Short mmCIF file of C-alpha atoms in Angstrom, two decimals:
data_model
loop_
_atom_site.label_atom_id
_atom_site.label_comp_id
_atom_site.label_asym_id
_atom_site.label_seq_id
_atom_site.Cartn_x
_atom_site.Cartn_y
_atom_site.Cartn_z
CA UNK A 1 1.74 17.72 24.78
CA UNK A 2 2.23 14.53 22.69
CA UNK A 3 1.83 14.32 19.32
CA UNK A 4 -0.37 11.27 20.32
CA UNK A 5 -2.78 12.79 22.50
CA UNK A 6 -5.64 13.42 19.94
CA UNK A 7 -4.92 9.86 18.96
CA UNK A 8 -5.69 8.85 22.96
CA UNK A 9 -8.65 11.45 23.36
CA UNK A 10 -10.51 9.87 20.29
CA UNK A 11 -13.78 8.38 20.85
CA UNK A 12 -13.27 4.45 20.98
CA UNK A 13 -15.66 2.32 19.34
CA UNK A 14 -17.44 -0.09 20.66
CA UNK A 15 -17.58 -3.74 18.90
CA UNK A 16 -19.23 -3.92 15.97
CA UNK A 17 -19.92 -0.07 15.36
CA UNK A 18 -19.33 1.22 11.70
CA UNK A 19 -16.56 3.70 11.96
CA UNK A 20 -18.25 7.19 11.55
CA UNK A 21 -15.53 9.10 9.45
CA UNK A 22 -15.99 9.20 5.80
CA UNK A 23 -13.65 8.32 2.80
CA UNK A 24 -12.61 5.09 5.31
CA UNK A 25 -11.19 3.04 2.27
CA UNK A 26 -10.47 -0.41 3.01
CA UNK A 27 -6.32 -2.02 3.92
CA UNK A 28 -4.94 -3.54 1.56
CA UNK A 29 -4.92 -6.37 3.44
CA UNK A 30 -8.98 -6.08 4.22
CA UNK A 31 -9.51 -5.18 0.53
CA UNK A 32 -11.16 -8.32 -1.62
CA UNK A 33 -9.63 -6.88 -5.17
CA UNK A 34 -6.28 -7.51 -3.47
CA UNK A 35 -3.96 -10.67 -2.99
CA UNK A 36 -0.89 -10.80 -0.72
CA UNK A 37 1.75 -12.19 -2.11
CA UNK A 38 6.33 -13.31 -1.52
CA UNK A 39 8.85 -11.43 -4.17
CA UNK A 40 12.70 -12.10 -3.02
CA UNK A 41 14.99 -9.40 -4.12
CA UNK A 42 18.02 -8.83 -4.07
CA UNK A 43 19.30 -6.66 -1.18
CA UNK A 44 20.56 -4.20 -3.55
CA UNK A 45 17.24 -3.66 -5.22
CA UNK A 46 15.18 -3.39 -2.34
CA UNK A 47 17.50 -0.45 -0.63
CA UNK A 48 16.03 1.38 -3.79
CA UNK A 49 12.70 0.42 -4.21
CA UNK A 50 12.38 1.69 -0.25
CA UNK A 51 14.13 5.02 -1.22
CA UNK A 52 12.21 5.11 -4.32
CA UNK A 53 8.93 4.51 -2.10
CA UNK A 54 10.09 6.86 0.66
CA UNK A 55 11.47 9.71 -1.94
CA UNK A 56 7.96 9.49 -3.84
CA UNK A 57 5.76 8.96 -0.99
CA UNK A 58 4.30 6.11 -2.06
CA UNK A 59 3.92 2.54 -0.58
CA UNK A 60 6.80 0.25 -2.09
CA UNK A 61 3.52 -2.59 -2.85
CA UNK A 62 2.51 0.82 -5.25
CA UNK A 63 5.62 1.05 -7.36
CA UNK A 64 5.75 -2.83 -7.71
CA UNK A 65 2.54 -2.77 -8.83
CA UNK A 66 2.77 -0.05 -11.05
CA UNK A 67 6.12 -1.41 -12.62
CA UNK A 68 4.46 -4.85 -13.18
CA UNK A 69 1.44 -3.33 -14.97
CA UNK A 70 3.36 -1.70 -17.08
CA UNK A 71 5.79 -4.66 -17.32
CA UNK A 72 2.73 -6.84 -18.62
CA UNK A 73 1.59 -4.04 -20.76
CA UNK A 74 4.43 -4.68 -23.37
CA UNK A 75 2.65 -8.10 -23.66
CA UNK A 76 -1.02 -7.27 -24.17
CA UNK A 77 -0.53 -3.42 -25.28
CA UNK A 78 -4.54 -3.19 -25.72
CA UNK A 79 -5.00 -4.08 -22.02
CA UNK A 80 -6.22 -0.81 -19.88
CA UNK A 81 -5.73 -2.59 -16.55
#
């Protein structure tokens, strides 16, 4: 038995029906308070971000973000954001 075969068995929905299971939070990607955008690193640095990411088990967009918010904080130290 696949891993993948609960996956397969799943009900399908059909066009335009809501997705029944609760908690569905939105992508990233789908989500409106959220805006894609290009940072080049160096090679170097991303090899640890990803093993940072992977080793915390969060999403390398999380740690960016979290490291720039706390980057900007040093700027505007009354900011809550």
């Amino acid at each position: 038995m696949s891993r993948f075969d609960d996956l397969l068995k799943a009900k399908k929905l059909k066009p335009g029906e809501p997705d029944p299971s609760p908690n569905t939070a939105l992508s990233k990607s789908k989500d409106p308070n959220f805006v894609r955008t290009t940072v080049y690193l160096p090679k170097q640095l991303h090899r640890q971000l990803k093993s940072a990411a992977a080793q915390s088990g969060q999403e390398m967009s999380e740690l960016v973000e979290k490291s720039v918010a706390q980057y900007l904080q040093q700027f505007n130290p009354d900011d809550k954001t």
